Tab-separated table of C-alpha atoms in Angstrom:
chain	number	residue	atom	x	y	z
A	10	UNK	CA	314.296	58.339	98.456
A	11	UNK	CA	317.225	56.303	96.991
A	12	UNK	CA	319.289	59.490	96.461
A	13	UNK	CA	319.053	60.125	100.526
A	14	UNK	CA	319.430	57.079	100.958
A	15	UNK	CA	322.965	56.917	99.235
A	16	UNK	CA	324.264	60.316	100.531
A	17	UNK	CA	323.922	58.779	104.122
A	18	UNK	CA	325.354	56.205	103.773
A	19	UNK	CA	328.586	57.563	101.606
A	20	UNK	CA	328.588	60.443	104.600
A	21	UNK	CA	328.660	57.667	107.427
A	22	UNK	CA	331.464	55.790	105.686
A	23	UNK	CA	333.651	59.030	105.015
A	24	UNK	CA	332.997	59.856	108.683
A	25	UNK	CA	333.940	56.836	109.952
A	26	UNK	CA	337.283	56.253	107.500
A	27	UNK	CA	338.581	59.916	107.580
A	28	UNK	CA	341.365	60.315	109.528
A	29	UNK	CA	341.397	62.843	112.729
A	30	UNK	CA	342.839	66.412	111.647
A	31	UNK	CA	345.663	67.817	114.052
A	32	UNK	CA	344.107	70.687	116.115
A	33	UNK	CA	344.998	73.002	119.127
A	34	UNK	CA	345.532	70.576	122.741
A	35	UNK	CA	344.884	72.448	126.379
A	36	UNK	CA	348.748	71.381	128.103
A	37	UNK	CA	347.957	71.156	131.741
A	38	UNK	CA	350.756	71.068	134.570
A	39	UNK	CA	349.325	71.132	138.535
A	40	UNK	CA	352.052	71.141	141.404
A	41	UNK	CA	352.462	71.699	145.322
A	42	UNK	CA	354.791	73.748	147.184
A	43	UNK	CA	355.534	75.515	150.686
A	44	UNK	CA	356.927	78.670	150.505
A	45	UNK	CA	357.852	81.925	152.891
A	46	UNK	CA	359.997	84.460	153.296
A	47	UNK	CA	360.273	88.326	154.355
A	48	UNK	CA	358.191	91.055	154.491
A	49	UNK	CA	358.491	94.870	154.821
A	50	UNK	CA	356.474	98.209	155.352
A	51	UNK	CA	356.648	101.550	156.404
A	52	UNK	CA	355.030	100.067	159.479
A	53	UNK	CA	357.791	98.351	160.809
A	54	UNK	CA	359.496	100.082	163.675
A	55	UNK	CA	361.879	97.967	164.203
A	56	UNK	CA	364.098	96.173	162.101
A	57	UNK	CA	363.871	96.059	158.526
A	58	UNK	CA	362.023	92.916	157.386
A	59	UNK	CA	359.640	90.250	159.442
A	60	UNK	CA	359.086	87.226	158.464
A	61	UNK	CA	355.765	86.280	156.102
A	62	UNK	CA	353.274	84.244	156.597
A	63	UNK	CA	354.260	80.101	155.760
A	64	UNK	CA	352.261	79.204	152.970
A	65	UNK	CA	351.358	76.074	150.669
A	66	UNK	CA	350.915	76.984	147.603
A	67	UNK	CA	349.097	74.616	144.536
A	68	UNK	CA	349.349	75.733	140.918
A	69	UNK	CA	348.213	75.139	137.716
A	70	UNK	CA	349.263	76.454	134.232
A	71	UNK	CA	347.705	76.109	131.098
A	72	UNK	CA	349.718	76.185	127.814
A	73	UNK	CA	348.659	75.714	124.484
A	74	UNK	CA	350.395	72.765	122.679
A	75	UNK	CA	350.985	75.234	119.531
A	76	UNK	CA	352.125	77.573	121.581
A	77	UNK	CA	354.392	76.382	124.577
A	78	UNK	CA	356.031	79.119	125.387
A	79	UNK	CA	353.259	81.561	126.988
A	80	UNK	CA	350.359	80.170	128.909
A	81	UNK	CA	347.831	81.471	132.023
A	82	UNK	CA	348.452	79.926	135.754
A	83	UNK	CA	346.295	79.528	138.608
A	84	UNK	CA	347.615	79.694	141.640
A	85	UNK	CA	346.011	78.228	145.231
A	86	UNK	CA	347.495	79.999	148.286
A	87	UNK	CA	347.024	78.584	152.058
A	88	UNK	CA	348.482	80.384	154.790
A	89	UNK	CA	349.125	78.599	157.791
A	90	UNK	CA	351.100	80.173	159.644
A	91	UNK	CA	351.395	81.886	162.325
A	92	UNK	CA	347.945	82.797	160.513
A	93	UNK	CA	345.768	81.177	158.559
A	94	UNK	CA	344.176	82.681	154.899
A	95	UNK	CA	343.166	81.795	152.078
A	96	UNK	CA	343.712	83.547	148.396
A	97	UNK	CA	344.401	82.880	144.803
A	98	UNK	CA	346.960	84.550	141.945
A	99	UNK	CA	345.928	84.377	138.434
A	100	UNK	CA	349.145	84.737	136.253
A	101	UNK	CA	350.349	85.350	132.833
A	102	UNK	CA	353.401	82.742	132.576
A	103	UNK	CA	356.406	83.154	129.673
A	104	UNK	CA	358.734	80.239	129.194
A	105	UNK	CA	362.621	81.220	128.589
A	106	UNK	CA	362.865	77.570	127.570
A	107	UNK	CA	362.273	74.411	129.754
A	108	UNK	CA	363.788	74.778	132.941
A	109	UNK	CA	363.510	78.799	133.397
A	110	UNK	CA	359.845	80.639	132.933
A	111	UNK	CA	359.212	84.265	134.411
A	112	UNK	CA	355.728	85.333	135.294
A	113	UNK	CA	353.442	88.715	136.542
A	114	UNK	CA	350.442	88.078	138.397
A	115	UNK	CA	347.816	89.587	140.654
A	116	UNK	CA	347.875	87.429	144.337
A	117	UNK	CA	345.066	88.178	146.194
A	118	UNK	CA	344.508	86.930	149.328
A	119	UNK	CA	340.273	86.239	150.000
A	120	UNK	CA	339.917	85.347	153.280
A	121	UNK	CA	339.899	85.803	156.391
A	122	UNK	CA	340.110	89.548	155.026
A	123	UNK	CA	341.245	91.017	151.617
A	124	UNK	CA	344.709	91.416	150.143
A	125	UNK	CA	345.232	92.315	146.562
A	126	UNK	CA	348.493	93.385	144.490
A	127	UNK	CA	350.916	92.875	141.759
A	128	UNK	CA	353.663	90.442	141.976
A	129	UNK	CA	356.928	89.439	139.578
A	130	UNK	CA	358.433	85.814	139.955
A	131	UNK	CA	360.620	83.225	138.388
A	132	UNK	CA	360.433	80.185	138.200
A	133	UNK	CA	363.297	77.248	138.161
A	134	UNK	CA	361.958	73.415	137.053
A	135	UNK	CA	364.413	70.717	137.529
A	136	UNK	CA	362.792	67.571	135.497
A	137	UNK	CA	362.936	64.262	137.330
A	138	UNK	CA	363.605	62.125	134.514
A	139	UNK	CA	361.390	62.064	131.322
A	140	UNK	CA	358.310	61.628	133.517
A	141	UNK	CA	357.143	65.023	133.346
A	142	UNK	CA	357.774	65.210	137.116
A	143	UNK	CA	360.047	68.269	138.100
A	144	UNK	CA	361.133	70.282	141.408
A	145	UNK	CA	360.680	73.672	141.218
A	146	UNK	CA	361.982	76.641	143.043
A	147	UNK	CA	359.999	79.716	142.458
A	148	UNK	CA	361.221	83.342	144.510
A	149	UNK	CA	359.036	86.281	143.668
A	150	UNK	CA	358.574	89.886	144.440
A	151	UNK	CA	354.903	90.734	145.375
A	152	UNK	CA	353.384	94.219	146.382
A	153	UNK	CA	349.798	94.576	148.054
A	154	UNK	CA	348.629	98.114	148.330
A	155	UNK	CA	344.964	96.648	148.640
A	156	UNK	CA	342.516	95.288	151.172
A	157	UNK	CA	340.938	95.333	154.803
A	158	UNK	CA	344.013	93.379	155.590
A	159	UNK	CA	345.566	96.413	155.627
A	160	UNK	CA	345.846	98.611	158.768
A	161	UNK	CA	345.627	101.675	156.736
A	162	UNK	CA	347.327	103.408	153.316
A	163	UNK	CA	350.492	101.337	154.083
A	164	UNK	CA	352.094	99.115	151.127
A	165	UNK	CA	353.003	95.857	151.595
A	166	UNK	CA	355.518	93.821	150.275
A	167	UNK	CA	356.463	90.426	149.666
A	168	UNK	CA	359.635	88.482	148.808
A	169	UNK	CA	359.084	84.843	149.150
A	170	UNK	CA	360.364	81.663	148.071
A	171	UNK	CA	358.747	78.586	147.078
A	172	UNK	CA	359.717	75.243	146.496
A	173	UNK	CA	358.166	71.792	145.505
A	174	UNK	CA	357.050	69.644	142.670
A	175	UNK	CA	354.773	69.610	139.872
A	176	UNK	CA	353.714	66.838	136.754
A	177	UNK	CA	352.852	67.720	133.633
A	178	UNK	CA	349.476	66.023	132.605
B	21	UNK	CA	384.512	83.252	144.465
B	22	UNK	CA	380.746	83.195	142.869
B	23	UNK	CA	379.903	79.984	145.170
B	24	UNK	CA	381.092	81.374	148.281
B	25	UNK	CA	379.493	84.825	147.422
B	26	UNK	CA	376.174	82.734	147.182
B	27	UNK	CA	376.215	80.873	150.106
B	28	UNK	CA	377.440	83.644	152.533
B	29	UNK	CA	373.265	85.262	150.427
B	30	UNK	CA	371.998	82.054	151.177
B	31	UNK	CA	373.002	81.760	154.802
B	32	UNK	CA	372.333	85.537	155.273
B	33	UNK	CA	368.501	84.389	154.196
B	34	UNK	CA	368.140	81.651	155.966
B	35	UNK	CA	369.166	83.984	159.185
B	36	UNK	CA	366.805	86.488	158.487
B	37	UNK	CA	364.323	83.786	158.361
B	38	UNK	CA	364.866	82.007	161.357
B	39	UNK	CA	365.591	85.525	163.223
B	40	UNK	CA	362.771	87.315	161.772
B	41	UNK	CA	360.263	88.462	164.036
B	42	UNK	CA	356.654	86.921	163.372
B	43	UNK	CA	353.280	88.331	164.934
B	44	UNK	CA	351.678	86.145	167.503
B	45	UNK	CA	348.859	88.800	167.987
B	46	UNK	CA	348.722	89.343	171.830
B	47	UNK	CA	348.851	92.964	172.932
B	48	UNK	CA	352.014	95.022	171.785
B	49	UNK	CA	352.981	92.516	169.475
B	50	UNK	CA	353.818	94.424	165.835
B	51	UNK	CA	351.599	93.673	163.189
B	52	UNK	CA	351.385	94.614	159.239
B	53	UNK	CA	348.036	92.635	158.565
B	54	UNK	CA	345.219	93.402	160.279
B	55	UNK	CA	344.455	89.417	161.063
B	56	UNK	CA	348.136	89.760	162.415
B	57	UNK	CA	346.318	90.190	165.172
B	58	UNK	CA	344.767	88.137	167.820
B	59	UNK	CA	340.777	88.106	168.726
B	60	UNK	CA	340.009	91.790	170.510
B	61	UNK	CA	342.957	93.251	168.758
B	62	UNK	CA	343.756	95.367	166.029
B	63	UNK	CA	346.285	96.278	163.987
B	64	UNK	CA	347.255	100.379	164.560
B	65	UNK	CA	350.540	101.836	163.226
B	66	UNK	CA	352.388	98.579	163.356
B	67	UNK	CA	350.930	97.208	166.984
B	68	UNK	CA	348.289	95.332	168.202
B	69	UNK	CA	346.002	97.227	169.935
B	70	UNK	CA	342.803	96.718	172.383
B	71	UNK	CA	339.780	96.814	169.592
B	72	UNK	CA	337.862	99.862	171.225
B	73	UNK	CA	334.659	98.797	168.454
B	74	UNK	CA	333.480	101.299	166.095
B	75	UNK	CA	336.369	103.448	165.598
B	76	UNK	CA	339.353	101.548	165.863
B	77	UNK	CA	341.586	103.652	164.315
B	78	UNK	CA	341.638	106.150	167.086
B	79	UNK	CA	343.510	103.810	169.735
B	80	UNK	CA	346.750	103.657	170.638
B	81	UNK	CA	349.050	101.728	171.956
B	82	UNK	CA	348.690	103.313	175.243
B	83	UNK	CA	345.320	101.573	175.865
B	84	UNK	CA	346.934	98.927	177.840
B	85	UNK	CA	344.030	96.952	179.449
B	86	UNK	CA	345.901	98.078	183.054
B	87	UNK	CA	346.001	101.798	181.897
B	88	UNK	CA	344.451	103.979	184.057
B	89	UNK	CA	340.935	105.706	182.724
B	90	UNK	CA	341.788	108.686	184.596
B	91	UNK	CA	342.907	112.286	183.250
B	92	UNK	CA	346.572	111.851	183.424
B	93	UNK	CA	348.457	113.885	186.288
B	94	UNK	CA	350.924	113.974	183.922
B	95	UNK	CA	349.216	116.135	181.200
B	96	UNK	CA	350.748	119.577	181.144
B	97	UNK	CA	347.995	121.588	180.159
B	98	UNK	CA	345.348	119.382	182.462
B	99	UNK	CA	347.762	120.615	185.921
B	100	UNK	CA	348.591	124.065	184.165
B	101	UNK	CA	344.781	124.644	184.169
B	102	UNK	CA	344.394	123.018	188.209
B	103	UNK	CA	347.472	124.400	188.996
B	104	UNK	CA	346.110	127.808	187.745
B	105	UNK	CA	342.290	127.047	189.237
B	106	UNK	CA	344.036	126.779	192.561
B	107	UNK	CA	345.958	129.790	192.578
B	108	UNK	CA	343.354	131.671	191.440
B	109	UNK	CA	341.227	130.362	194.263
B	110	UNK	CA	343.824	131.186	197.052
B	111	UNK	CA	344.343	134.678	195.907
B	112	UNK	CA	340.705	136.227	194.579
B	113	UNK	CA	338.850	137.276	197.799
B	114	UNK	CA	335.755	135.304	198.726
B	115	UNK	CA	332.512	136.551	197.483
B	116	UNK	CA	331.405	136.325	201.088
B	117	UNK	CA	333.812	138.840	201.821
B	118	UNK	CA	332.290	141.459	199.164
B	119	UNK	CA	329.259	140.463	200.668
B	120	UNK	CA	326.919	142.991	202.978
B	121	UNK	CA	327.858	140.813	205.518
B	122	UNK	CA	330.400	143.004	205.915
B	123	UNK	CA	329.537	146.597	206.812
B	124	UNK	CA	331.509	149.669	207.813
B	125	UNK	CA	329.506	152.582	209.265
B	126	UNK	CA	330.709	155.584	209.827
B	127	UNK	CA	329.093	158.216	211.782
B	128	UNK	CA	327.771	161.249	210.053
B	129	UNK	CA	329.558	163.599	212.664
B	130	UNK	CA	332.779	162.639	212.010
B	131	UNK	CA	333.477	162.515	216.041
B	132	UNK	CA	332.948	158.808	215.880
B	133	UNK	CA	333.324	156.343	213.768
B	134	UNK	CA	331.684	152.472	214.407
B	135	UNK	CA	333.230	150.177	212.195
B	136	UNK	CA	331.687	146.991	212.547
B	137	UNK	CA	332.924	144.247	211.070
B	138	UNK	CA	331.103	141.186	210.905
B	139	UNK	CA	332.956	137.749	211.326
B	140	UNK	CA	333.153	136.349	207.859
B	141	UNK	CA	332.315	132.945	206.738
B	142	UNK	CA	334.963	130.271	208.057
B	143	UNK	CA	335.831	128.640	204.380
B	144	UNK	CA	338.114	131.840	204.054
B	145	UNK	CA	340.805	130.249	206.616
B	146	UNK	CA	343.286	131.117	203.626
B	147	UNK	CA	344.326	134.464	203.927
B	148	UNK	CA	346.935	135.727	206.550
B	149	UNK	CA	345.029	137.105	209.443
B	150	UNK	CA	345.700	140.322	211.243
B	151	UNK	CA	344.870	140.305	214.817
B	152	UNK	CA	343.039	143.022	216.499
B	153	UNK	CA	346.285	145.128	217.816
B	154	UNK	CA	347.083	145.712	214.128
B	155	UNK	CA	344.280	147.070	213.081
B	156	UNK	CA	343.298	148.668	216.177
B	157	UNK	CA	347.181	150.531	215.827
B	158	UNK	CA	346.532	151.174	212.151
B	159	UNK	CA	343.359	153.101	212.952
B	160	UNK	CA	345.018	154.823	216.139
B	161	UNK	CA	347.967	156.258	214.073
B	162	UNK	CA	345.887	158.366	211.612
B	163	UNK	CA	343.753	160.287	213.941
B	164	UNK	CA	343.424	161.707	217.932
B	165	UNK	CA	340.321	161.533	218.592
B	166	UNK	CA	339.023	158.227	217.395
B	167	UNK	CA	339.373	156.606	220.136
B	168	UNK	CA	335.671	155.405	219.907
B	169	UNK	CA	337.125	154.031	216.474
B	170	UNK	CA	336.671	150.251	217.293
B	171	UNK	CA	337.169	147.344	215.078
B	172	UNK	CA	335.596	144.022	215.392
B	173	UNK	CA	337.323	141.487	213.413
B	174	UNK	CA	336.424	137.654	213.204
B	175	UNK	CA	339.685	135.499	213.830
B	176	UNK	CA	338.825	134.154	210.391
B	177	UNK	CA	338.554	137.141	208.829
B	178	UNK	CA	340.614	137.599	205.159
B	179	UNK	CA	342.621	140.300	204.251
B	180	UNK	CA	340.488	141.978	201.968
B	181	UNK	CA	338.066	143.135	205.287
B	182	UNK	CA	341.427	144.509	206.934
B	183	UNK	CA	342.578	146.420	203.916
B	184	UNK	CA	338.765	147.539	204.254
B	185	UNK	CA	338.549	148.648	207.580
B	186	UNK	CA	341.935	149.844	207.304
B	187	UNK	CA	340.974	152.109	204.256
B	188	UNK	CA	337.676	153.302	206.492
B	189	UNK	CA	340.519	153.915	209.370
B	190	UNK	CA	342.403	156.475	206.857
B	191	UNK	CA	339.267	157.798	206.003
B	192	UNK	CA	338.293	158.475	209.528
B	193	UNK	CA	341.901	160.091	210.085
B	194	UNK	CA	341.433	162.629	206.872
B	195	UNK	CA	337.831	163.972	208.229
B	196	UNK	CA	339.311	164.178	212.015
């Protein structure tokens, strides 16, 4: 009974003196933005582009504190207009150092009806200061060969630009 | 040289933003997304179109709401075929005029001939009527002694009956 006794109390103590070890930290960065720009398919019968749907987008990346220069995003997308729909784009994110980070993702669009694809981007942060605060500037390249939004086996493509800010957390 | 090669991209985007057609969704409008268009519309080959319900892909954009339901005049093949239903009409005979309405008897002697024609039905107004003279000369000229040969045609008549009793006329002038 004394020997339990003892090894309690010495594990208690070296719990509570031991220091904390250094381990892996979940780096978390959320944002806002509006974006637009053109769009283009072999449906078009006149002119070349139109113009795509205004949008608001919200994103999120995850990095790994060991590893800052590859993480995962999650990406909210609102149209509004001249339409409204709703859709997300999960994306595989590599940093080319602090300001400049190229991505590939898969946007898909939810509802009113479906839209899924493939889409390339870069992305441009401007830090505000040392806050963590930072404009960003993102155009991409986005092709949706997918969905009932589709009127038919036509491709559709994307090249947008978005703007706002995001925070690191 | 860069700078100014970037802003003459820049302002060439912003123009083909700001001129760049969108999709309001009314009828005609083009459309690349199906919720391009508005309520009762969908999207086919690039327009809104009327949504017609279970199959929308067959409309067009030819099903304007003010289009008419009606076989188009215009269709080639639809006024070939009337065009052709009509002609045939005018120029095939009557059945009423095949018809033992019309009889021709001729006498068994040869002397005399009654040809007796009966008036024909009056929906045959058509065809170019003969009047009595010409077939009453037409039977004279083939024979002497027919002149019991008498023909009784119906103002109405068609020509198929005249070539008729003009063939029994002939007939009458080869036995005499």
């Amino acid at each position: 009974m004394t020997r339990w006794t003892v090894s309690l109390a010495t594990l208690l103590v070296t719990f509570s003196l031991a220091y904390s070890a250094a381990a892996q930290r979940l780096v978390t960065r959320a944002g806002i933005g509006i974006g637009s720009g053109l769009q283009r398919s072999d449906l078009i019968q006149e002119g070349l582009f139109q113009r795509a749907r205004t949008r608001i987008v919200v994103p999120f990346d995850f990095r790994n504190d060991e590893d800052m220069s590859q993480g995962l995003a999650i990406v909210g997308i609102f149209e509004i207009e001249p339409k409204v729909g709703f859709g997300v784009e999960a994306r595989y994110v590599r940093w080319l150092g602090k300001v400049v980070s190229c991505f590939v993702g898969i946007p898909a669009i939810i509802v009113p009806k479906t839209l899924v694809g493939i889409d390339v981007g870069v992305d441009l942060s401007l830090p505000l200061g040392k806050s963590g605060v930072a404009i960003f500037v993102e155009p991409s390249l986005a092709a949706m060969p997918l969905g009932t939004d589709l009127p038919g086996d036509h491709l559709l493509i994307w090249g947008l630009v978005s703007a706002g800010v995001h925070a690191q957390f | 040289m860069r700078n100014s090669k970037q802003t003459t991209r820049f302002f060439v985007l912003v123009a083909a933003l700001t001129t760049g057609t969108t999709a309001c969704g009314s009828y005609g409008d083009p459309c690349l997304r199906s919720t391009d268009c508005g309520s009762g519309f969908v999207c086919v080959e690039g327009a809104c179109v009327i949504d017609l319900g279970d199959n929308p892909s067959d409309a067009a954009v030819g099903d304007a709401p003010g289009a008419s339901d009606a076989p188009s005049s215009g269709d080639p093949a639809t006024s070939d075929a009337n065009r052709d239903a009509s002609s045939e009409e005018a120029s095939t005979p009557a059945a009423d005029s095949a018809s033992p309405d019309t009889t021709l008897d001729i006498a068994s002697d040869g002397d005399a001939a009654d040809i007796s024609v009966l008036d024909a039905p009056r929906d045959t107004a058509d065809a170019a009527l003969p009047t009595e003279a010409d077939v009453q000369a037409a039977t004279d000229s083939g024979s002497g002694s027919n002149d019991a040969v008498s023909a009784d045609v119906g103002d109405d008549a068609d020509s198929s009956m005249v070539r008729e009793a003009e063939d029994a006329a002939d007939a009458l002038a080869a036995t005499g």
